[in-house]
Coordinates of C-alpha atoms in Angstrom, one line a residue:
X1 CA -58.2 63.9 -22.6
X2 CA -59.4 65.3 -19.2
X3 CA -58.4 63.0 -16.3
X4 CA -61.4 64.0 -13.9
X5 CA -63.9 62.8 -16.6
X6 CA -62.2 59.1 -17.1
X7 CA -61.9 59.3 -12.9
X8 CA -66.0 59.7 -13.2
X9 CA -66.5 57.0 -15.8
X10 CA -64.1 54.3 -13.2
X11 CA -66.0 55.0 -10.0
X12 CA -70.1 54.7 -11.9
X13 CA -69.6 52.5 -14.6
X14 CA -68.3 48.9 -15.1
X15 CA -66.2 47.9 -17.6
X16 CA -69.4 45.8 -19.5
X17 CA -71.1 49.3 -19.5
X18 CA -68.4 51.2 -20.8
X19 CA -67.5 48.4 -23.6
X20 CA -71.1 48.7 -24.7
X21 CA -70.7 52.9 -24.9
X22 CA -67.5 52.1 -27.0
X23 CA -69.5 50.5 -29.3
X24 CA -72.4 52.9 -29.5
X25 CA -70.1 55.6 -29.9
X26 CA -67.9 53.8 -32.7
X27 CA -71.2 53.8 -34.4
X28 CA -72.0 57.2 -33.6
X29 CA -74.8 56.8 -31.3
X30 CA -74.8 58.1 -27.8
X31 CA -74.4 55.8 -24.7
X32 CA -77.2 55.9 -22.0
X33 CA -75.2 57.3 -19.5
X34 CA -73.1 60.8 -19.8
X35 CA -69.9 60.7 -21.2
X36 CA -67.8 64.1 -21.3
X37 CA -66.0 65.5 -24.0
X38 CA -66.3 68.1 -26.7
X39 CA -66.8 65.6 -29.4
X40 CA -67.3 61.5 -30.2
X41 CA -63.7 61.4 -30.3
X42 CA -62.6 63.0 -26.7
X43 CA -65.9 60.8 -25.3
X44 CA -64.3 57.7 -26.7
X45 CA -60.9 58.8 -25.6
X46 CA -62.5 59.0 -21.9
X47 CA -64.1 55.5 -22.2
X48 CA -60.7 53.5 -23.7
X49 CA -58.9 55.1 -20.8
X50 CA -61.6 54.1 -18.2
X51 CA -61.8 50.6 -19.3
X52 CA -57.7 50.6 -19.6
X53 CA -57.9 51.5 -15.9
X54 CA -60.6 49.3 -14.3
X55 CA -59.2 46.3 -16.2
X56 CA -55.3 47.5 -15.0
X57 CA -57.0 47.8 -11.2
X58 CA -58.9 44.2 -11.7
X59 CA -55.4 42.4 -13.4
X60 CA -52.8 43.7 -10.9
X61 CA -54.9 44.8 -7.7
X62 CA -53.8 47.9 -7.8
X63 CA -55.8 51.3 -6.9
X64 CA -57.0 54.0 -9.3
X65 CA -54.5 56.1 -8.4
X66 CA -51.6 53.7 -9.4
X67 CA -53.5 52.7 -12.6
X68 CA -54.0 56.3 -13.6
X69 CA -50.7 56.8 -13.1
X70 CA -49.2 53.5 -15.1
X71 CA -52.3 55.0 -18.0
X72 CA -51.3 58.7 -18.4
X73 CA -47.3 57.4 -18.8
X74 CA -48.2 55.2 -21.6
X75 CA -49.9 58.2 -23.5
X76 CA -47.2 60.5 -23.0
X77 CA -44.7 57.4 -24.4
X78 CA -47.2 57.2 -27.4
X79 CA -47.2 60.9 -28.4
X80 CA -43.7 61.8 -28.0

């Protein structure tokens, strides 16, 4: 998970776009915009976080910062 490529995908995309590229990946099809990662599974990692953050920004009107913030401690909770 690299934090500047989810930070990308939050300030061009909206969440409809990046729910679509979930899909298209999930199938393994590429979206029509650039999504980084090594591999279908650090791509789709990027685009979970990046709707997990614009929808965490829209439901408590908070900025990115915060959101990414609130995001990044809920992975470390879930992998240690």
């Amino acid at each position: 998970m690299k934090i500047p490529a989810i930070k990308k995908l939050v300030e061009t995309q909206t969440i409809e776009s990046l729910r679509h590229a979930e899909e298209l990946l999930l199938d393994e099809q590429q979206p029509d915009f650039e999504v980084e990662g090594s591999d279908e599974g650090e791509q789709l990692t990027h685009v979970f976080g990046a709707i997990w953050i614009l929808n965490h920004m829209h439901d408590h009107q908070t900025d990115f910062k915060t959101a990414l913030r609130e995001f990044t401690q809920k992975v470390r909770v879930s992998i240690s």
